[in-house]
Coordinates of C-alpha atoms in Angstrom, one line a residue:
M8 CA -15.1 11.7 47.2
K9 CA -12.1 9.5 46.7
I10 CA -12.5 6.5 44.5
R11 CA -10.7 3.4 45.7
I12 CA -10.0 0.5 43.4
K13 CA -9.9 -2.8 45.2
T14 CA -6.7 -4.9 44.7
E15 CA -8.7 -7.8 43.3
H16 CA -10.2 -5.6 40.6
R17 CA -6.9 -4.3 39.2
A18 CA -6.2 -7.4 37.1
L19 CA -9.7 -7.1 35.7
I20 CA -9.0 -3.5 34.6
A21 CA -5.7 -4.6 33.2
V22 CA -7.5 -7.2 31.0
V23 CA -10.0 -4.6 29.7
L24 CA -7.2 -2.1 29.0
S25 CA -5.1 -4.8 27.2
A26 CA -8.0 -5.7 25.0
A27 CA -8.7 -2.1 24.2
F28 CA -5.0 -1.5 23.4
F29 CA -4.9 -4.4 20.9
I30 CA -8.1 -3.2 19.2
V31 CA -6.9 0.4 18.9
W32 CA -3.4 -0.8 17.8
Y33 CA -4.8 -2.9 14.9
A34 CA -7.6 -0.6 14.0
V35 CA -6.1 2.8 14.3
I36 CA -2.4 3.0 15.2
N37 CA -1.1 0.2 13.0
P38 CA -3.6 -0.4 10.2
S39 CA -2.5 -2.1 7.0
K40 CA -0.4 0.6 5.3
Q41 CA -1.3 1.5 1.8
A42 CA 2.3 2.5 1.1
A43 CA 4.2 1.5 -2.0
A44 CA 6.3 -1.3 -3.3
P45 CA 10.0 -1.4 -4.3
Q46 CA 10.0 -3.4 -7.4
A47 CA 11.0 -1.2 -10.2
P48 CA 13.2 2.0 -9.9
A49 CA 12.7 4.9 -12.0
Q50 CA 14.2 7.5 -14.3
S51 CA 15.1 10.0 -11.6
E52 CA 16.4 13.5 -11.2
A53 CA 19.6 13.1 -9.2
T54 CA 18.8 16.2 -7.2
G55 CA 15.8 14.5 -5.7
S56 CA 13.2 16.1 -7.9
A57 CA 10.7 13.6 -9.4
P58 CA 12.6 10.9 -11.0
S59 CA 10.6 11.2 -14.2
E60 CA 11.8 14.8 -14.7
V61 CA 14.9 15.5 -16.7
K62 CA 16.1 19.0 -17.3
A63 CA 16.8 20.1 -20.9
Q64 CA 19.3 22.6 -22.1
D65 CA 16.7 25.4 -22.3
G66 CA 15.3 24.7 -18.9
A67 CA 12.2 22.8 -20.1
V68 CA 11.1 19.9 -17.9
A69 CA 9.3 16.8 -19.0
D70 CA 6.0 16.5 -17.2
P71 CA 4.6 12.9 -17.1
A72 CA 1.1 14.3 -16.5
N73 CA 1.4 16.4 -19.6
P74 CA 2.3 14.3 -22.7
S75 CA 2.4 17.2 -25.0
A76 CA 4.9 19.1 -22.9
E77 CA 7.0 15.9 -22.7
A78 CA 6.9 15.4 -26.4
A79 CA 7.9 19.0 -27.0
A80 CA 10.8 18.8 -24.7
F81 CA 12.2 15.4 -25.7
A82 CA 11.0 14.7 -29.3
D83 CA 14.6 14.7 -30.7
D84 CA 16.2 11.6 -29.4
P85 CA 18.9 11.0 -32.0
Q86 CA 18.8 7.2 -31.3
S87 CA 15.0 6.8 -31.4
K88 CA 15.1 4.8 -34.6
I89 CA 17.4 2.1 -33.2
P90 CA 15.3 -1.0 -32.7
A91 CA 14.5 -1.7 -29.0
R92 CA 16.1 -4.8 -27.6
S93 CA 15.7 -6.9 -24.5
I94 CA 18.8 -8.6 -23.0
E95 CA 18.9 -11.1 -20.2
I96 CA 21.9 -11.5 -17.9
K97 CA 22.0 -13.9 -15.0
N98 CA 24.0 -15.7 -12.3
N99 CA 23.0 -18.6 -10.1
L100 CA 20.7 -16.4 -7.9
V101 CA 19.3 -13.8 -10.2
A102 CA 18.0 -13.5 -13.8
A103 CA 17.8 -9.8 -14.9
T104 CA 16.2 -8.5 -18.1
I105 CA 17.4 -5.1 -19.4
S106 CA 15.5 -3.1 -22.0
S107 CA 17.5 -0.8 -24.3
D108 CA 14.4 1.4 -24.2
G109 CA 15.4 3.5 -21.2
G110 CA 18.4 1.3 -20.4
A111 CA 16.6 0.0 -17.3
L112 CA 15.5 -3.4 -15.9
T113 CA 12.1 -4.9 -16.7
G114 CA 12.8 -8.1 -14.7
W115 CA 14.8 -9.1 -11.6
S116 CA 13.8 -12.7 -10.8
L117 CA 15.1 -14.5 -7.7
A118 CA 15.9 -18.1 -8.4
D119 CA 15.4 -19.4 -4.8
Y120 CA 12.1 -17.6 -4.0
T121 CA 8.6 -18.1 -5.4
Q122 CA 5.4 -16.1 -5.0
G123 CA 3.6 -19.1 -3.6
T124 CA 4.2 -22.6 -2.3
D125 CA 2.5 -24.5 -5.1
K126 CA 4.6 -26.4 -7.6
G127 CA 5.3 -24.2 -10.6
S128 CA 4.6 -20.9 -8.7
P129 CA 6.2 -17.9 -10.4
L130 CA 9.5 -16.6 -9.1
I131 CA 9.6 -13.4 -7.0
D132 CA 10.4 -10.6 -9.4
L133 CA 11.5 -7.4 -7.7
A134 CA 11.4 -5.4 -10.9
S135 CA 8.0 -6.4 -12.1
G136 CA 4.9 -4.3 -12.1
D137 CA 3.1 -1.9 -14.5
V138 CA 5.5 1.0 -13.9
R139 CA 4.3 4.2 -15.5
D140 CA 6.8 7.0 -15.1
H141 CA 9.8 5.3 -13.5
R142 CA 12.2 2.5 -14.2
F143 CA 14.1 -0.1 -12.1
L144 CA 17.8 1.0 -12.3
G145 CA 16.7 4.1 -14.1
L146 CA 19.6 6.5 -14.7
S147 CA 19.4 10.3 -14.6
V148 CA 22.3 12.7 -15.4
D149 CA 21.5 16.2 -14.1
G150 CA 23.3 19.4 -14.6
T151 CA 24.9 18.6 -18.0
G152 CA 23.2 21.4 -19.8
F153 CA 22.3 19.1 -22.6
T154 CA 18.9 17.7 -23.7
I155 CA 18.6 14.1 -22.4
P156 CA 15.3 12.3 -23.0
A157 CA 13.5 10.9 -20.0
N158 CA 13.8 7.4 -21.6
P159 CA 16.6 7.5 -24.1
R160 CA 16.9 4.6 -26.6
Y161 CA 20.2 3.0 -25.8
E162 CA 22.4 1.2 -28.3
V163 CA 23.5 -2.3 -27.1
V164 CA 27.3 -2.1 -27.4
S165 CA 28.0 -5.6 -26.0
S166 CA 26.5 -8.3 -23.8
T167 CA 27.6 -11.5 -22.1
D168 CA 25.9 -14.0 -19.7
S169 CA 26.4 -11.6 -16.8
E170 CA 27.0 -8.2 -18.2
V171 CA 25.6 -5.7 -20.7
V172 CA 27.0 -2.4 -22.0
L173 CA 24.6 0.3 -23.3
R174 CA 25.4 3.6 -25.0
W175 CA 23.4 6.8 -25.7
R176 CA 24.9 9.6 -27.7
R177 CA 24.0 13.1 -28.9
P178 CA 26.7 13.9 -31.4
G179 CA 28.8 16.9 -30.6
E180 CA 27.4 17.1 -27.1
I181 CA 27.4 14.1 -24.8
T182 CA 27.9 10.3 -24.7
I183 CA 26.6 8.2 -21.8
V184 CA 27.9 4.6 -21.4
K185 CA 26.1 2.5 -18.9
K186 CA 27.4 -0.9 -17.8
I187 CA 25.4 -3.4 -15.7
S188 CA 27.2 -6.4 -14.3
L189 CA 25.9 -9.2 -12.1
A190 CA 28.2 -10.3 -9.3
P191 CA 28.6 -14.1 -9.0
D192 CA 26.7 -15.8 -6.1
R193 CA 25.1 -12.6 -4.9
Y194 CA 21.9 -10.5 -5.4
V195 CA 24.1 -7.7 -6.6
A196 CA 24.5 -5.6 -9.7
D197 CA 27.4 -3.2 -10.3
V198 CA 26.4 -0.2 -12.4
S199 CA 29.0 2.1 -13.8
V200 CA 28.3 5.2 -15.8
E201 CA 30.8 7.0 -18.0
V202 CA 29.9 10.5 -19.2
T203 CA 31.9 12.0 -22.1
N204 CA 31.8 15.7 -22.9
E205 CA 31.9 16.1 -26.7
S206 CA 31.2 19.8 -26.7
A207 CA 33.6 22.7 -26.6
K208 CA 32.5 23.9 -23.1
P209 CA 33.0 22.5 -19.6
V210 CA 30.0 20.8 -18.1
S211 CA 29.1 19.3 -14.7
A212 CA 27.4 15.9 -14.4
K213 CA 25.5 14.7 -11.4
P214 CA 24.2 11.1 -11.9
G215 CA 21.4 9.4 -9.9
L216 CA 20.2 5.8 -9.9
S217 CA 16.7 4.9 -8.8
L218 CA 14.3 2.0 -8.0
S219 CA 10.5 2.0 -8.2
G220 CA 7.5 -0.2 -8.4
I221 CA 3.7 -0.5 -8.0
N222 CA 1.9 -1.3 -4.8
V223 CA -1.6 -2.7 -4.9
P224 CA -3.3 -3.1 -1.5
Q225 CA -5.0 -6.3 -0.6
E226 CA -8.7 -6.3 0.1
K227 CA -9.7 -7.0 3.7
K228 CA -13.1 -8.6 4.3
G229 CA -14.9 -9.8 7.4
F230 CA -15.5 -8.6 10.9
L231 CA -11.9 -9.4 12.1
S232 CA -10.2 -7.9 9.0
F233 CA -8.9 -4.9 11.1
M234 CA -6.7 -7.4 13.0
Q235 CA -4.9 -8.7 10.0
P236 CA -1.2 -7.8 9.8
P237 CA 0.2 -5.6 7.0
Q238 CA 0.9 -7.2 3.6
T239 CA 4.4 -8.7 3.3
D240 CA 4.9 -7.1 -0.1
I241 CA 4.0 -3.6 1.1
V242 CA 7.2 -1.6 1.1
Q243 CA 8.5 1.8 2.2
P244 CA 11.5 4.0 1.4
A245 CA 14.5 3.5 3.7
Y246 CA 18.0 4.9 3.7
Y247 CA 21.0 4.6 6.0
S248 CA 22.6 7.8 7.1
D249 CA 24.1 9.2 10.3
G250 CA 24.5 5.8 11.8
K251 CA 20.8 4.8 11.7
V252 CA 18.1 3.6 9.3
H253 CA 15.5 6.2 8.4
R254 CA 12.1 4.8 7.3
E255 CA 9.4 6.8 5.6
K256 CA 6.0 5.3 6.1
K257 CA 4.0 8.2 4.6
V258 CA 5.3 9.6 1.3
A259 CA 3.2 12.2 -0.6
E260 CA 5.9 13.9 -2.7
T261 CA 9.5 13.7 -3.9
V262 CA 12.0 14.4 -1.1
S263 CA 15.7 14.8 -1.3
V264 CA 17.9 14.3 1.8
P265 CA 21.5 15.3 1.5
G266 CA 24.2 13.7 3.7
A267 CA 26.5 10.8 4.1
V268 CA 24.2 8.2 2.5
Y269 CA 25.5 4.7 2.6
W270 CA 22.4 3.2 0.9
S271 CA 18.9 4.2 -0.2
G272 CA 16.1 2.2 -1.5
L273 CA 12.8 0.4 -0.9
E274 CA 12.2 -2.4 1.6
S275 CA 9.4 -4.9 2.4
R276 CA 9.2 -7.3 5.3
Y277 CA 11.4 -10.0 3.6
F278 CA 13.1 -8.2 0.7
I279 CA 15.0 -5.0 0.0
S280 CA 16.3 -3.2 -3.1
A281 CA 18.9 -0.6 -2.4
V282 CA 21.2 1.7 -4.3
I283 CA 24.7 2.0 -2.8
P284 CA 26.8 5.0 -3.9
R285 CA 30.4 3.9 -4.3
V286 CA 31.8 7.3 -3.2
Q287 CA 31.5 9.2 0.1
G288 CA 31.7 12.8 0.8
E289 CA 29.8 16.0 0.2
G290 CA 27.1 16.1 -2.5
L291 CA 25.5 12.8 -1.8
A292 CA 21.8 12.6 -1.4
A293 CA 19.0 10.0 -0.9
F294 CA 15.7 10.7 -2.6
Y295 CA 12.2 9.1 -2.5
G296 CA 8.7 9.8 -3.6
A297 CA 5.3 8.4 -4.4
Q298 CA 2.2 9.2 -6.4
K299 CA -1.2 7.7 -6.9
V300 CA -1.9 5.6 -9.9
E301 CA -5.1 6.8 -11.4
G302 CA -7.6 4.4 -12.9
E303 CA -6.5 1.5 -10.8
K304 CA -7.6 -0.1 -7.6
P305 CA -8.1 2.5 -4.9
G306 CA -4.9 3.0 -2.9
T307 CA -2.6 1.8 -5.7
M308 CA 0.6 3.7 -5.5
E309 CA 3.8 4.1 -7.4
L310 CA 6.9 4.6 -5.3
W311 CA 10.5 5.4 -6.1
A312 CA 13.7 5.8 -4.2
G313 CA 17.4 6.0 -4.9
A314 CA 20.7 7.9 -4.4
S315 CA 22.5 10.6 -6.3
L316 CA 26.3 11.2 -6.5
P317 CA 28.2 14.5 -6.1
A318 CA 28.4 16.6 -9.2
A319 CA 31.7 16.3 -11.1
P320 CA 33.1 18.7 -13.7
I321 CA 33.9 17.4 -17.1
M322 CA 36.2 19.3 -19.4
P323 CA 35.7 19.4 -23.2
G324 CA 36.8 16.1 -24.8
Q325 CA 37.2 14.4 -21.3
S326 CA 35.2 11.6 -19.6
T327 CA 34.3 11.0 -16.0
S328 CA 33.1 7.7 -14.5
F329 CA 30.6 7.1 -11.7
A330 CA 29.8 3.9 -9.9
F331 CA 26.9 2.4 -8.0
T332 CA 26.2 -1.0 -6.5
V333 CA 22.6 -2.3 -6.3
Y334 CA 21.5 -5.0 -3.9
S335 CA 18.1 -6.5 -4.7
G336 CA 17.2 -9.6 -2.8
P337 CA 16.2 -11.2 0.5
K338 CA 16.9 -9.8 3.9
D339 CA 19.5 -12.5 4.5
I340 CA 21.8 -11.3 7.3
K341 CA 24.9 -12.8 5.7
Q342 CA 24.3 -11.4 2.2
L343 CA 23.5 -8.0 3.7
K344 CA 26.6 -7.9 5.9
D345 CA 28.8 -8.8 3.0
M346 CA 27.9 -5.5 1.3
G347 CA 29.9 -3.7 4.0
V348 CA 27.7 -0.6 4.2
G349 CA 25.4 -1.4 7.1
L350 CA 22.7 -2.9 4.9
E351 CA 22.0 -5.6 7.5
K352 CA 20.5 -2.9 9.7
A353 CA 17.6 -2.9 7.3
I354 CA 16.4 -6.0 9.2
D355 CA 14.2 -4.5 11.9
Y356 CA 14.8 -6.3 15.2
G357 CA 13.4 -3.5 17.3
W358 CA 14.9 -2.2 20.5
F359 CA 16.6 -5.4 21.5
S360 CA 18.7 -6.2 18.4
V361 CA 21.7 -7.0 20.6
I362 CA 19.7 -10.0 21.8
A363 CA 17.9 -10.7 18.5
V364 CA 21.0 -11.3 16.4
P365 CA 22.4 -14.1 18.6
I366 CA 18.9 -15.7 18.7
L367 CA 18.8 -15.6 14.9
Y368 CA 22.2 -17.4 14.7
L369 CA 20.9 -19.9 17.3
L370 CA 17.8 -20.6 15.1
K371 CA 20.1 -21.2 12.1
F372 CA 22.2 -23.5 14.2
F373 CA 19.2 -25.7 15.2
H374 CA 18.1 -25.7 11.6
S375 CA 21.5 -26.9 10.5
L376 CA 21.0 -29.9 12.8
I377 CA 17.5 -31.0 11.8
H378 CA 16.8 -29.1 8.5
N379 CA 13.3 -28.0 9.4
Y380 CA 12.6 -24.5 10.6
G381 CA 9.4 -25.5 12.4
V382 CA 11.3 -28.0 14.5
A383 CA 14.1 -25.4 14.9
I384 CA 11.6 -22.9 16.3
I385 CA 10.4 -25.5 18.9
L386 CA 14.0 -26.3 19.9
L387 CA 14.8 -22.6 20.2
T388 CA 11.8 -21.9 22.3
V389 CA 12.4 -24.8 24.7
F390 CA 16.1 -23.8 24.9
V391 CA 15.2 -20.2 25.9
K392 CA 12.6 -21.5 28.4
L393 CA 15.1 -23.8 30.1
L394 CA 17.7 -21.0 30.2
L395 CA 15.2 -18.9 32.0
H396 CA 13.8 -21.7 34.2
P397 CA 15.5 -20.5 37.5
I398 CA 13.9 -17.0 37.1
N399 CA 10.5 -18.6 36.4
V400 CA 10.8 -20.7 39.5
K401 CA 11.4 -17.6 41.6
S402 CA 8.4 -15.9 40.1
L403 CA 6.2 -19.0 40.8
K404 CA 7.4 -19.1 44.4
S405 CA 6.6 -15.4 44.9
M406 CA 3.1 -15.8 43.4
K407 CA 2.4 -18.8 45.6
A408 CA 3.5 -16.9 48.7
M409 CA 1.3 -13.9 47.8
Q410 CA -1.6 -16.3 47.3
Q411 CA -1.2 -17.7 50.7
L412 CA -1.0 -14.3 52.3
Q413 CA -4.2 -13.1 50.5
P414 CA -6.6 -13.9 53.4
R415 CA -4.3 -11.9 55.8
L416 CA -4.2 -9.0 53.4
K417 CA -8.0 -8.9 53.2
E418 CA -8.2 -8.8 56.9
L419 CA -5.8 -5.8 57.0
Q420 CA -7.8 -4.0 54.3
A421 CA -11.0 -4.4 56.3
K422 CA -9.4 -3.4 59.6
Y423 CA -7.6 -0.3 58.3
K424 CA -9.9 0.7 55.5
D425 CA -10.0 4.3 56.8
D426 CA -6.3 4.6 57.6
K427 CA -4.3 4.2 54.4
Q428 CA -1.0 5.0 56.0
R429 CA -1.4 2.4 58.7
L430 CA -2.6 -0.1 56.1
N431 CA 0.5 0.3 54.1
A432 CA 2.7 0.0 57.2
E433 CA 1.0 -3.2 58.3
T434 CA 1.1 -4.7 54.8
M435 CA 4.8 -4.1 54.5
Q436 CA 5.3 -5.6 58.0
L437 CA 3.4 -8.7 56.9
F438 CA 5.5 -9.1 53.8
K439 CA 8.7 -8.6 55.9
A440 CA 7.6 -11.2 58.5
H441 CA 6.9 -13.8 55.9
K442 CA 9.9 -12.8 53.7
V443 CA 7.7 -12.1 50.7
N444 CA 8.7 -9.6 48.0
P445 CA 5.5 -8.2 46.5
M446 CA 7.4 -7.5 43.3
G447 CA 8.9 -11.0 43.2
G448 CA 6.3 -12.3 40.8
C449 CA 6.6 -9.4 38.3
L450 CA 10.3 -8.7 38.3
P451 CA 11.4 -12.0 36.8
M452 CA 8.8 -11.5 34.0
V453 CA 10.2 -8.0 33.3
L454 CA 13.7 -9.5 33.1
Q455 CA 12.5 -12.0 30.6
L456 CA 10.6 -9.6 28.5
P457 CA 13.5 -8.3 26.3
I458 CA 14.4 -11.9 25.4
Y459 CA 10.8 -12.8 24.4
I460 CA 10.4 -9.6 22.4
A461 CA 13.7 -10.2 20.6
L462 CA 12.6 -13.8 19.8
Y463 CA 9.3 -12.5 18.5
K464 CA 11.0 -10.0 16.2
V465 CA 13.4 -12.5 14.9
L466 CA 10.6 -14.9 13.9
W467 CA 8.5 -12.0 12.4
S468 CA 11.3 -10.7 10.2
S469 CA 13.2 -13.8 9.4
I470 CA 13.5 -14.5 5.6
E471 CA 14.4 -18.1 6.6
L472 CA 10.7 -18.7 7.4
Y473 CA 9.5 -17.4 4.1
H474 CA 7.7 -20.3 2.4
A475 CA 9.6 -22.7 4.7
P476 CA 7.7 -26.0 5.2
F477 CA 7.0 -27.5 8.6
F478 CA 5.1 -30.8 8.1
W479 CA 1.9 -32.2 6.5
F480 CA -0.2 -29.3 5.3
Y481 CA 2.0 -26.7 6.9
R482 CA 4.0 -25.7 3.8
D483 CA 4.6 -22.0 4.7
L484 CA 5.7 -20.9 8.2
S485 CA 5.3 -17.3 7.1
A486 CA 1.6 -17.7 6.4
P487 CA -1.3 -18.0 8.9
D488 CA -2.4 -21.5 10.0
P489 CA -4.8 -22.6 7.2
Y490 CA -6.8 -24.9 9.5
L491 CA -6.6 -22.8 12.7
I492 CA -5.2 -25.8 14.7
T493 CA -2.3 -24.0 16.4
P494 CA -4.4 -20.9 17.5
I495 CA -7.1 -23.1 19.0
L496 CA -4.5 -25.2 20.8
L497 CA -2.9 -22.0 22.1
G498 CA -6.3 -20.9 23.6
V499 CA -6.7 -24.3 25.3
F500 CA -3.3 -24.2 26.9
M501 CA -3.8 -20.6 28.0
V502 CA -6.9 -21.7 29.8
A503 CA -4.9 -24.5 31.5
Q504 CA -2.2 -22.0 32.4
Q505 CA -4.8 -19.8 34.2
H506 CA -6.1 -22.7 36.2
L507 CA -2.6 -23.8 37.3
T508 CA -1.1 -20.3 38.0
P509 CA -1.3 -19.1 41.6
S510 CA -3.7 -16.1 41.9
A511 CA -3.8 -13.6 44.7
S512 CA -7.5 -13.0 44.0
V513 CA -10.4 -15.3 44.4
D514 CA -13.1 -13.0 43.1
P515 CA -15.4 -15.1 40.8
A516 CA -16.2 -12.1 38.5
Q517 CA -12.6 -11.5 37.9
K518 CA -11.9 -15.1 37.2
K519 CA -14.6 -15.2 34.6
M520 CA -13.3 -12.0 33.0
M521 CA -9.8 -13.5 32.9
M522 CA -11.2 -16.3 30.7
F523 CA -11.7 -13.7 28.0
M524 CA -7.9 -13.5 27.6
P525 CA -7.4 -16.9 25.8
I526 CA -10.3 -16.0 23.4
M527 CA -8.8 -12.6 22.6
F528 CA -5.3 -14.1 22.0
T529 CA -6.7 -16.9 19.9
M530 CA -8.4 -14.3 17.7
F531 CA -5.1 -12.4 17.3
M532 CA -3.2 -15.6 16.4
L533 CA -5.6 -16.4 13.5
F534 CA -3.8 -13.9 11.3
L535 CA -0.2 -14.2 12.5
P536 CA 2.3 -16.4 10.6
V537 CA 2.2 -20.0 11.8
G538 CA 5.9 -19.9 12.7
L539 CA 5.1 -17.2 15.3
V540 CA 2.1 -19.1 16.6
I541 CA 4.2 -22.2 17.0
Y542 CA 6.7 -20.2 19.1
I543 CA 3.9 -18.7 21.3
L544 CA 2.2 -22.1 21.6
V545 CA 5.4 -24.0 22.6
N546 CA 6.2 -21.2 25.0
T547 CA 2.8 -21.6 26.6
V548 CA 3.0 -25.4 26.7
T549 CA 6.4 -25.3 28.5
S550 CA 5.0 -22.7 30.9
V551 CA 2.1 -25.0 31.7
T552 CA 4.5 -27.9 32.2
Q553 CA 6.7 -25.9 34.5
Q554 CA 3.7 -24.7 36.5
W555 CA 2.4 -28.3 36.8
M556 CA 5.8 -29.6 37.9
Y557 CA 6.2 -26.8 40.5
N558 CA 2.8 -27.5 41.9
K559 CA 3.6 -31.2 42.2
G560 CA 7.1 -30.6 43.5
I561 CA 8.7 -32.4 40.6
G562 CA 12.3 -31.4 39.6
F563 CA 13.8 -31.8 36.1
M564 CA 16.2 -34.5 37.3
D565 CA 13.3 -36.4 38.9
L566 CA 11.5 -36.2 35.6
I567 CA 14.5 -37.4 33.6
R568 CA 15.2 -40.3 35.9
G569 CA 11.5 -41.2 36.0
R570 CA 11.7 -41.6 39.8
F571 CA 9.7 -39.0 41.6
K572 CA 6.8 -38.6 44.1
F573 CA 4.2 -35.9 43.9
R574 CA 4.6 -33.5 46.8
A575 CA 3.3 -30.1 47.6
A576 CA 5.5 -27.2 46.4
K577 CA 7.1 -25.1 49.0
A578 CA 6.3 -21.4 49.0

């Protein structure tokens, strides 16, 4: 027995499937990832083995899970009695704190970004966190054949406001000089490493630089908690190679990926920390890894990532220099482009980046005029809506025509219910006689879809909205609406849109089911950033306005002049 689905029931099925899709998406496919966070890189093996492992001369390896083995392998740091020091260097955007214990960063504070919107809120620190086995800007030098401690005690050779020079030396074997310099007006540190062979035998050095940090998942409570979007500070390893960005969402062990790596690091929704090798060629590799932090909140992870340079031979008495650049800051498209290594591709615009980038610049342009990103979003949404107005009018005309033909279609369905081939032929003849394209209502929407998806991705990923105020109690466009005003308004206007939009079906059961859509979307909007909700709300309001104007036969010029008469819209 053949099962036939009536035309008027298809929309009902579409609604149910849409609701099921969103529930499965939030609950199963895209739950809040308990990944890791890029806030403090680690001592890392340049080969991509666990960053906390450093090979000794006799082949012993320090095992962070076995303190006795580590002590046995690296008990003889010749500089262990040098007092540990903490040095701060800074520019107008970053304040970095370097510890001589390990020669790595313990702080990387961003002057223009705070953790909250309250007055006195702490600055964002991309190198903070209780890092156990790894270090931010941790250096490893593999392949030397000499015993190098996992966290050597460096001597501070010199320091200025924006630069520090550290040195670690094992007399008669090796000297490592590490210099960290902050670039002015940028979220950038240049890291140079000079390795000197003081022995009587040739050696080969392969340095690596890493980033790492701690990720603590947020607690989700309540019936609708599965619909909440991922944390903004949850990060994942990412590296740029072979002309594309590779993102690793699930990391269980240390992985090394050889190839032409332009940058490698850890990214979150709004920020990124990346190591950039300053050489290209064979021998480069990106590495990343993760491990659970025992004794902490369930799901707490430590993550590391970085890049290693090709091995270089060093003859007795000779020195070889290696260079890295590190970007650690916001995903600001200009700052990222200025790095010249494709770092701007870390901003995820989805499939329609060719549309998204111009939209971002248009958003910035509107902000330059009114200095409020909330208003800029409204202007941008209205601008895009006006740009697509001719397409929307064609869609409305087609839907209106289909609505008017609905009684004739029902007659044909009843008359030829047992002859599907004749029904199709008569239906097409009816459409042809009345010059109606059955796809005319859908095609314009399909053409607009890439633009709206690109606009959505821009607003979702834009660092410009991070803690950006709108007005009154809306002090953060990247946070959900604290008073639920915009989601509720959106639901109200979606109901109005359903009442105004021409429908080919008059089935009462279907109409009641369609009323579920505004409720469902209102629920989704409760957890989205208010900047995104404003965009969807304004887009819906303008759609309702366009529909009302079309139904009343009002043109834009009539509205502007204030001289118009209500008239029935032509199909």
